[in-house]
PDB file of C-alpha atoms in Angstrom:
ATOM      1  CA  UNK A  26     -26.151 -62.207 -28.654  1.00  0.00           C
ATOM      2  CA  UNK A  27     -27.960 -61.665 -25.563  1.00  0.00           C
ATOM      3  CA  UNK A  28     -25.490 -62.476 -23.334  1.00  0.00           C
ATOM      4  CA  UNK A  29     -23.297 -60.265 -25.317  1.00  0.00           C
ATOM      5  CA  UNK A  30     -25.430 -57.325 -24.653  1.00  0.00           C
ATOM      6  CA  UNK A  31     -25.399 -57.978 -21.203  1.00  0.00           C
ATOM      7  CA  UNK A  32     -22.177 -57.776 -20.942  1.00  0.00           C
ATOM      8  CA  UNK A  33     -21.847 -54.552 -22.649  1.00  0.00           C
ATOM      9  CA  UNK A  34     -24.410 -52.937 -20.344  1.00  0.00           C
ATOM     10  CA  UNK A  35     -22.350 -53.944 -17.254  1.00  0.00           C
ATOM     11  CA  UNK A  36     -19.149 -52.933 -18.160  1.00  0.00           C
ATOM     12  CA  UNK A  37     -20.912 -49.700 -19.437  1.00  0.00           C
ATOM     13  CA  UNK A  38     -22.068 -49.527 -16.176  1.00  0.00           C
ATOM     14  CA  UNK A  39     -18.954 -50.469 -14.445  1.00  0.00           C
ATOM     15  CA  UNK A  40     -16.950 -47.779 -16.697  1.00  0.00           C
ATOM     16  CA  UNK A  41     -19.224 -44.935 -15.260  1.00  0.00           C
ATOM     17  CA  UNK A  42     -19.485 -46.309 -11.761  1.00  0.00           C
ATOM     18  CA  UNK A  43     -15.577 -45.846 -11.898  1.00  0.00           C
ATOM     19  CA  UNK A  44     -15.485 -42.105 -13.721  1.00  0.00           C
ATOM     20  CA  UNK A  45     -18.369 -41.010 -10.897  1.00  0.00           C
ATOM     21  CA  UNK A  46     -15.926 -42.389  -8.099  1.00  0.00           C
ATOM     22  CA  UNK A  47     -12.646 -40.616  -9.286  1.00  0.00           C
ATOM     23  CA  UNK A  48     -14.625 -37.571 -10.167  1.00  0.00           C
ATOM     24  CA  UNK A  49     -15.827 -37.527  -6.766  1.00  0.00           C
ATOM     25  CA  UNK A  50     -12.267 -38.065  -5.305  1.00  0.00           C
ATOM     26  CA  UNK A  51     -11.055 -35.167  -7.406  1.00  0.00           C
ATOM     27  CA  UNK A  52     -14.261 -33.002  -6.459  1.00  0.00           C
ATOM     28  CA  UNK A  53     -13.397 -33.938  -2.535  1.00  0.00           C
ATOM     29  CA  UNK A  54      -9.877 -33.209  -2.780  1.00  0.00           C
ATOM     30  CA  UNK A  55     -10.475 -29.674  -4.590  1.00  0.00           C
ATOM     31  CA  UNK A  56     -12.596 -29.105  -1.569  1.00  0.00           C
ATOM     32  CA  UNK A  57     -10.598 -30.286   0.835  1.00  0.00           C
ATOM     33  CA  UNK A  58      -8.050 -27.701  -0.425  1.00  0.00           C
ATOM     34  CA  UNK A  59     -10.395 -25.097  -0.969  1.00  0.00           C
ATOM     35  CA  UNK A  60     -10.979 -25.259   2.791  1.00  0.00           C
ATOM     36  CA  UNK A  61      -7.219 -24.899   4.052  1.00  0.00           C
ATOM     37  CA  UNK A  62      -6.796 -21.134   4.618  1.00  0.00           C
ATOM     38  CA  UNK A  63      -3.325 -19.769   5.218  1.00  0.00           C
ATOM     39  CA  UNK A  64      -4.342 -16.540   5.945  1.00  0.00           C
ATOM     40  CA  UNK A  65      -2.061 -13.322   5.013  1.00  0.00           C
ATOM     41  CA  UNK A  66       1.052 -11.948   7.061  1.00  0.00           C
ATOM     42  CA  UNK A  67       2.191 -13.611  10.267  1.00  0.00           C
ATOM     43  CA  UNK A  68      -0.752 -16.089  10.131  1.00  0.00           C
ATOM     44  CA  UNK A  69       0.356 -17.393   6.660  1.00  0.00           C
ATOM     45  CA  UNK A  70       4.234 -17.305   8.099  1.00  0.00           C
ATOM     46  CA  UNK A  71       2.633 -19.345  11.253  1.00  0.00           C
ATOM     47  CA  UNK A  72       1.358 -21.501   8.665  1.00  0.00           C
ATOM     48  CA  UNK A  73       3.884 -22.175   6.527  1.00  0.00           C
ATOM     49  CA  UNK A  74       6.454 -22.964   9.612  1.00  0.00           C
ATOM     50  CA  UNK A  75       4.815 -25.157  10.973  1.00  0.00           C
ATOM     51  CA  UNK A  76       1.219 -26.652   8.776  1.00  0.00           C
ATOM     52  CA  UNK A  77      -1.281 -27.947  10.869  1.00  0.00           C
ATOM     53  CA  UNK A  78      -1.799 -30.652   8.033  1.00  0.00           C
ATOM     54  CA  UNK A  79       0.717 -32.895   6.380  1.00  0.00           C
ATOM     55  CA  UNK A  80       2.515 -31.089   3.147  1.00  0.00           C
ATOM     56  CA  UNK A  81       2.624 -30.904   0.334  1.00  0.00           C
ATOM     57  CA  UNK A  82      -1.242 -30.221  -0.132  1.00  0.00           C
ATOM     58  CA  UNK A  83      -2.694 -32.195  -2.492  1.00  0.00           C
ATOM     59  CA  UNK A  84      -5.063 -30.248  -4.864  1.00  0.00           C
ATOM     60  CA  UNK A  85      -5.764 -29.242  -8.685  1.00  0.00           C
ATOM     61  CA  UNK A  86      -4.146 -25.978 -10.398  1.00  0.00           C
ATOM     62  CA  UNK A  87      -6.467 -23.623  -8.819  1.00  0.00           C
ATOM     63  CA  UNK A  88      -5.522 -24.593  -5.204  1.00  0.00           C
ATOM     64  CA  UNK A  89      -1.922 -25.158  -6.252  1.00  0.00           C
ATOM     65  CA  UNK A  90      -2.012 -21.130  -7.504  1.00  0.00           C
ATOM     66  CA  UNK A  91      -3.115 -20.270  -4.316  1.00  0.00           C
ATOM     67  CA  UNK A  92      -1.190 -21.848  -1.728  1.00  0.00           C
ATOM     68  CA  UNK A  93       1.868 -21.310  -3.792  1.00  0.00           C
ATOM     69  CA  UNK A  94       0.753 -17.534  -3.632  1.00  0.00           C
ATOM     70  CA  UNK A  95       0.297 -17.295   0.027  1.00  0.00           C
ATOM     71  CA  UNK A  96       3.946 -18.907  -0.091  1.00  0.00           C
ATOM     72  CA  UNK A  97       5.308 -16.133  -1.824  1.00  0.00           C
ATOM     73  CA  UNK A  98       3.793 -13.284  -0.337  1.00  0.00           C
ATOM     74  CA  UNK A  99       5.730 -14.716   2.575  1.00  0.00           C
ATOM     75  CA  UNK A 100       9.486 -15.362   0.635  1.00  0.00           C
ATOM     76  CA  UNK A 101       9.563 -12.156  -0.941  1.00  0.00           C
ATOM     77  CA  UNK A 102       8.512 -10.150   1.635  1.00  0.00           C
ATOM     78  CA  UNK A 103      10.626  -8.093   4.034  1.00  0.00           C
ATOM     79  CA  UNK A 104       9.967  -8.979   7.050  1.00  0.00           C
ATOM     80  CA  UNK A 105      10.947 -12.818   5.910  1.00  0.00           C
ATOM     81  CA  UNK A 106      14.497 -11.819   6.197  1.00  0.00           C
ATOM     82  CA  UNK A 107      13.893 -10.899  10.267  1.00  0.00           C
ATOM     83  CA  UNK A 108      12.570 -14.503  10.775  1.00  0.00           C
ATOM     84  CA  UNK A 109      14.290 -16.794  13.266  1.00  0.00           C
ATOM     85  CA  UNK A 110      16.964 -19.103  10.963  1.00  0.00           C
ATOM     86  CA  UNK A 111      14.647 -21.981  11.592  1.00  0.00           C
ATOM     87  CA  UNK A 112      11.395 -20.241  10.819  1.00  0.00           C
ATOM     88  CA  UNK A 113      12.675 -19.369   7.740  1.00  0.00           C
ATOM     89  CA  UNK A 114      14.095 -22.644   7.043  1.00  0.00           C
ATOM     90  CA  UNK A 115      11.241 -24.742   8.104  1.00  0.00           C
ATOM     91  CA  UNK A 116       9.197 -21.815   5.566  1.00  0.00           C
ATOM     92  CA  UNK A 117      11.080 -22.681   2.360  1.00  0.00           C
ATOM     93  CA  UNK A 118      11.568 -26.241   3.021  1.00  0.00           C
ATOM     94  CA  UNK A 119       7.782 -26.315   3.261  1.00  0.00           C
ATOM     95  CA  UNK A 120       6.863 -24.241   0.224  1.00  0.00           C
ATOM     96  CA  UNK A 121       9.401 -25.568  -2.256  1.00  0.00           C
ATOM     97  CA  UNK A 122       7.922 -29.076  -1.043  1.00  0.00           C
ATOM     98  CA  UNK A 123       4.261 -27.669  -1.842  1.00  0.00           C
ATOM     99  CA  UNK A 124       5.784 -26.297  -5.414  1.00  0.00           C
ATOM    100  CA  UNK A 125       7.390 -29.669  -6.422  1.00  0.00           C
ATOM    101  CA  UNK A 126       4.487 -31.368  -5.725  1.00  0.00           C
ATOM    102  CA  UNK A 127       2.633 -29.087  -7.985  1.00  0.00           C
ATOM    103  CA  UNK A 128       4.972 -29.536 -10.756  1.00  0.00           C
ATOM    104  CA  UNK A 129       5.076 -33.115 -10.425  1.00  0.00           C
ATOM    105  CA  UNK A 130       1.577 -33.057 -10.746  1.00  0.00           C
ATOM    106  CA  UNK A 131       1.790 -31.858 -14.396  1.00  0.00           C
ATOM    107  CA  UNK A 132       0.456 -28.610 -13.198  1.00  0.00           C
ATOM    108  CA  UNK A 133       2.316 -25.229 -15.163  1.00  0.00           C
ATOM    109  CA  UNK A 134       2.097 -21.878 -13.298  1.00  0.00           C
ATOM    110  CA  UNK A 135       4.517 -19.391 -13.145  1.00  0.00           C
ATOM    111  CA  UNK A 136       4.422 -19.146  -9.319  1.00  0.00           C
ATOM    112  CA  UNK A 137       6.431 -22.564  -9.023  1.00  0.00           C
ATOM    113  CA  UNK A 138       9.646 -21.322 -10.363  1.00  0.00           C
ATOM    114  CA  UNK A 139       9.262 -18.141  -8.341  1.00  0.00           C
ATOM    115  CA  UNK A 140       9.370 -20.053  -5.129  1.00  0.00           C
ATOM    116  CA  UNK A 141      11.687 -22.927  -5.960  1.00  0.00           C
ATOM    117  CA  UNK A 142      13.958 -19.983  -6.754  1.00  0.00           C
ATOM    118  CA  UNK A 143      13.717 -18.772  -3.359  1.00  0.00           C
ATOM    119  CA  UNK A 144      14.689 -22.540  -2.156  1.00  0.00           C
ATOM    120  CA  UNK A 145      17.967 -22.047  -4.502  1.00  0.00           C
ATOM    121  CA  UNK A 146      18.689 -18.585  -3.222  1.00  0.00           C
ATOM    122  CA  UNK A 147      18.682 -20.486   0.220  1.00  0.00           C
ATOM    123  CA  UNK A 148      21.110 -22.911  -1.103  1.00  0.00           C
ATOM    124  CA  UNK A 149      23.524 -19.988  -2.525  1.00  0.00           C
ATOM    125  CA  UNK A 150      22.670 -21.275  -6.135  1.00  0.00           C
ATOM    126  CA  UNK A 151      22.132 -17.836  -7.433  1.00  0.00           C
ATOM    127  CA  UNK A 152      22.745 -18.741 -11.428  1.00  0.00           C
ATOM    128  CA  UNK A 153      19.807 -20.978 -10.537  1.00  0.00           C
ATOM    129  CA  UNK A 154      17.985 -18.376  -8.841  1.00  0.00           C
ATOM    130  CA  UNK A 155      18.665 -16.061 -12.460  1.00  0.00           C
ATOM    131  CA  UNK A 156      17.425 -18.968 -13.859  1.00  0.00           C
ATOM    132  CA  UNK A 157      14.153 -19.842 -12.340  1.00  0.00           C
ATOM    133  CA  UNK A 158      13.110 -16.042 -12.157  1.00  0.00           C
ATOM    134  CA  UNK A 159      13.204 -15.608 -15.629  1.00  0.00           C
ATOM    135  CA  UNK A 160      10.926 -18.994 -15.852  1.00  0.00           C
ATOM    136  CA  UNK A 161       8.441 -17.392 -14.071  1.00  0.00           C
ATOM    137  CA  UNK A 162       8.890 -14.665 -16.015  1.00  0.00           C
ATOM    138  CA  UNK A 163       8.101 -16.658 -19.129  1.00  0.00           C
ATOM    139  CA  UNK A 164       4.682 -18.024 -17.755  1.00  0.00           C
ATOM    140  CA  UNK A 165       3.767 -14.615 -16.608  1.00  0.00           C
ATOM    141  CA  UNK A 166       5.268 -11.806 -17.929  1.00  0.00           C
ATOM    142  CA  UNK A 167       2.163  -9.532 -17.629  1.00  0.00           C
ATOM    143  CA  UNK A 168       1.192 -10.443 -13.813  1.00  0.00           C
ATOM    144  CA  UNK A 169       1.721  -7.505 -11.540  1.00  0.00           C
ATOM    145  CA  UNK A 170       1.394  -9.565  -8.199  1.00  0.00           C
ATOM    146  CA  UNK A 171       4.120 -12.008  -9.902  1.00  0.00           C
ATOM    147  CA  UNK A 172       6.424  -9.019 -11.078  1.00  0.00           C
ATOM    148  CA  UNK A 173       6.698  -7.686  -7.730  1.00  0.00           C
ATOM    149  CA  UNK A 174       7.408 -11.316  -6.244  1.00  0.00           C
ATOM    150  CA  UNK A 175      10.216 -11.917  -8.458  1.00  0.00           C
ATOM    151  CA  UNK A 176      11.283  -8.083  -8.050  1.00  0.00           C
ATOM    152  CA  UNK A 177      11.758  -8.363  -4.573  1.00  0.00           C
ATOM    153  CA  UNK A 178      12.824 -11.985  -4.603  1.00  0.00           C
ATOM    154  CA  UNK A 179      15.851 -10.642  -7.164  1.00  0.00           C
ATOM    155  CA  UNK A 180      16.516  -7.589  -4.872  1.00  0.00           C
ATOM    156  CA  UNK A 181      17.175  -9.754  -1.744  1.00  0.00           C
ATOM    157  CA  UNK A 182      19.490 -11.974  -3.791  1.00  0.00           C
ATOM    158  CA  UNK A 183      21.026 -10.400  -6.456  1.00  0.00           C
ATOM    159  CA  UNK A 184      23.364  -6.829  -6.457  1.00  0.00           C
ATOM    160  CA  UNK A 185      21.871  -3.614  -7.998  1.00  0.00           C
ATOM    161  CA  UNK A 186      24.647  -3.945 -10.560  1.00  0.00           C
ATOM    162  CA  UNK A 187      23.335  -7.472 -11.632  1.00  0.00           C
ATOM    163  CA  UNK A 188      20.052  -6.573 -11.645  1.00  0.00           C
ATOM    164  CA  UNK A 189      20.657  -3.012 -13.576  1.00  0.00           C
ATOM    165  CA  UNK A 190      22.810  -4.666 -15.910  1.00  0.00           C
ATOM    166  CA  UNK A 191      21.167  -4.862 -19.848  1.00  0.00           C
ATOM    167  CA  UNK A 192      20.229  -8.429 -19.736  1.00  0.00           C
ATOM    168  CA  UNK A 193      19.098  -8.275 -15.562  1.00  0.00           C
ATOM    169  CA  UNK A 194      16.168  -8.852 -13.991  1.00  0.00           C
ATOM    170  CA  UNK A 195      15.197  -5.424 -14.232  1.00  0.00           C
ATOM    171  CA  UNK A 196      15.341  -4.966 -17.554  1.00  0.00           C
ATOM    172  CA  UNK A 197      12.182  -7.547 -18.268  1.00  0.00           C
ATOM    173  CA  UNK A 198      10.106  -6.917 -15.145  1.00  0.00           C
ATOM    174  CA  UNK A 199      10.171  -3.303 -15.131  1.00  0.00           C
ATOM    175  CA  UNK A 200       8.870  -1.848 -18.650  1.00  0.00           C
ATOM    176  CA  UNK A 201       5.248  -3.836 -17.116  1.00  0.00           C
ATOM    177  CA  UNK A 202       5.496  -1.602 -13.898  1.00  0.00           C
ATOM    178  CA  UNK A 203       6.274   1.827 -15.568  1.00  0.00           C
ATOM    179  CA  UNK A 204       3.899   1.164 -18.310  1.00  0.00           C
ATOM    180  CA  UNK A 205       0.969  -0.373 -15.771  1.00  0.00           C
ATOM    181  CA  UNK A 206      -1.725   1.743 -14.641  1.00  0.00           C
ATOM    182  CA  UNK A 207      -1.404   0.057 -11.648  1.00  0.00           C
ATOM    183  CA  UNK A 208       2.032  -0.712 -11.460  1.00  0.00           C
ATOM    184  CA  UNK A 209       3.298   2.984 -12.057  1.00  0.00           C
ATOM    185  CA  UNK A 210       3.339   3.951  -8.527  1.00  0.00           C
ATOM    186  CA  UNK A 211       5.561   1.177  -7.640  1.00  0.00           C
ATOM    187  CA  UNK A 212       7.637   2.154 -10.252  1.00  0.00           C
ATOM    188  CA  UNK A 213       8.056   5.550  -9.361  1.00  0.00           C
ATOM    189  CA  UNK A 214       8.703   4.593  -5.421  1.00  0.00           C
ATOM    190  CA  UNK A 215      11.779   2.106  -6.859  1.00  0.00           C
ATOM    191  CA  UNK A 216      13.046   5.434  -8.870  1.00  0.00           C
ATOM    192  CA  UNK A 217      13.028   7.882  -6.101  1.00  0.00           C
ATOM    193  CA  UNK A 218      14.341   5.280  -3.072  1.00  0.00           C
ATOM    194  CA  UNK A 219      17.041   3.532  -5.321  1.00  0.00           C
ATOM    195  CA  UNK A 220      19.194   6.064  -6.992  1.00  0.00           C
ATOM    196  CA  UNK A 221      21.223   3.456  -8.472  1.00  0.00           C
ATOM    197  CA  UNK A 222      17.898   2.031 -10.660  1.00  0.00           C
ATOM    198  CA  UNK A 223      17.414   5.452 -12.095  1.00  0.00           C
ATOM    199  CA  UNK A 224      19.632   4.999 -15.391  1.00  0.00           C
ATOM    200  CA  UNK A 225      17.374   1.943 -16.350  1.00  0.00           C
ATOM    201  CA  UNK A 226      14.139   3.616 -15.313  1.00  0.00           C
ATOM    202  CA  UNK A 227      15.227   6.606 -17.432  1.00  0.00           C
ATOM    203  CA  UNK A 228      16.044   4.134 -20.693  1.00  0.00           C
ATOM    204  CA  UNK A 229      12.730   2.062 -20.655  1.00  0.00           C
ATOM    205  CA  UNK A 230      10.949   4.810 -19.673  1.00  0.00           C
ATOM    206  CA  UNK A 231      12.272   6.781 -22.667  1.00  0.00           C
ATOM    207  CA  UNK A 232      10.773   3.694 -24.870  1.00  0.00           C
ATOM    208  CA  UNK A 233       7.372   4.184 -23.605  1.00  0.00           C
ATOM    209  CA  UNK A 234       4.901   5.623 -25.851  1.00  0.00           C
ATOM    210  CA  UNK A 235       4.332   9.442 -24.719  1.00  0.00           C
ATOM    211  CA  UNK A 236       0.907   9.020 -23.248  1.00  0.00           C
ATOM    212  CA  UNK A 237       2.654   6.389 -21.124  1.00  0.00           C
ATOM    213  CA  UNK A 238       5.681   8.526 -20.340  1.00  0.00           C
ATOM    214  CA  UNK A 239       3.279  11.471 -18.928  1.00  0.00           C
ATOM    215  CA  UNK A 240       1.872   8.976 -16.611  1.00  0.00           C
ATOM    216  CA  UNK A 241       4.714   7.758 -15.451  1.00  0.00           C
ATOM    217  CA  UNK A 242       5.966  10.890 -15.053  1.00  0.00           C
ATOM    218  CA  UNK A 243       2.918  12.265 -13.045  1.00  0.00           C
ATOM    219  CA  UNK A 244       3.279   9.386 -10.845  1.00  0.00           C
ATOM    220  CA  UNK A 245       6.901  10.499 -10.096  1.00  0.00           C
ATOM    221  CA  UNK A 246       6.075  13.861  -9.236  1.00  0.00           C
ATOM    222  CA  UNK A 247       3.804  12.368  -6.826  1.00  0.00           C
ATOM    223  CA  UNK A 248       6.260  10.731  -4.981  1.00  0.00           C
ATOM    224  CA  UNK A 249       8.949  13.414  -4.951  1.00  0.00           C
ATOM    225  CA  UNK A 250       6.058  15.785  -3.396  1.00  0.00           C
ATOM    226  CA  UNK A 251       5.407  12.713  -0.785  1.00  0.00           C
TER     227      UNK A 251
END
């Protein structure tokens, strides 16, 4: 009986000596990747090209959300599309590698879709690219920072007669914009620099409630007075 408790007490022991070590390993790596900064603009595009560490980054969701962030404030911005062929490249190899790992991982976030879709639009697999968007979409359908993302990311892939069309991208992403406090300007700056979005903008915004119209509204005026 003795011995029996003994035995109990060790592997007790043993059990928590083991949870303490892979809690620390997870603690450590969560800092580890808590202390990798990208930066923002051409440092994160420096970054990305070419990562002073080995990638993908290993990390928990937080991290993953981050770094997969910095990624696409990089792929859907404007000036990616002005990047040398293998800056760009070495970019969404880089990031889709970071994303895969994130989603092998077990980890769900709505920014992996958004930049594997950017890989695929790469690849000229735009039904993929329709695809993965809307996944994203589905995870976050209410994130403004993820709306524009996949905005842009649809604008440099798709035509503004795909994207206009009743079951495009537009269709989803925009009723968050016009109806956004904080979204509304954007809205109104797509309406008066892309005639061709104007039907659809008219139609949802005709579906907002009239306190919500007004705004939007106001916010147009705005931008038509510059």
């Amino acid at each position: 009986m003795k011995l029996s408790k003994e035995f109990s007490s060790l592997a007790a022991a043993a059990a928590f000596l083991c949870l303490a070590a892979v809690c620390g390993q997870l603690a450590y790596r969560e800092l580890s990747a808590a202390m990798i900064s990208p930066g923002s603009g051409s440092s994160a595009a420096f970054f990305w090209s070419a990562p002073p560490i080995q990638v993908p980054i290993t990390s928990g969701s937080r991290q993953h959300r981050r770094l997969l962030g910095s990624c696409l404030s990089i792929l859907s911005s404007q000036e990616f599309s002005f990047q040398a062929p293998e800056v760009r490249s070495a970019i969404v190899e880089n990031c889709a590698q970071q994303a895969h790992h994130a989603q092998e991982s077990g980890v769900e976030m709505a920014e992996i879709p958004a930049v594997l879709a950017v890989e695929r639009r790469e690849a000229g697999d735009l039904a993929a690219v329709d695809q993965l968007l809307r996944q994203s979409y589905a995870l976050a359908p209410t994130d403004l920072a993820l709306i524009l993302h996949r905005i842009r990311i649809g604008f440099s892939t798709f035509t503004t007669a795909e994207l206009t069309r009743r079951d495009g991208l537009l269709e989803t992403e925009l009723p968050v914009l016009i109806g956004s406090g904080r979204g509304i300007t954007t809205a109104a700056s797509l309406y008066v620099q892309v005639p061709e979005l104007r039907p659809i903008v008219d139609r949802l915004a005709d579906g907002l409630a009239p306190v919500d119209r007004e705004r939007f509204l106001g916010a147009l005026r705005r931008q038509l007075r510059g």
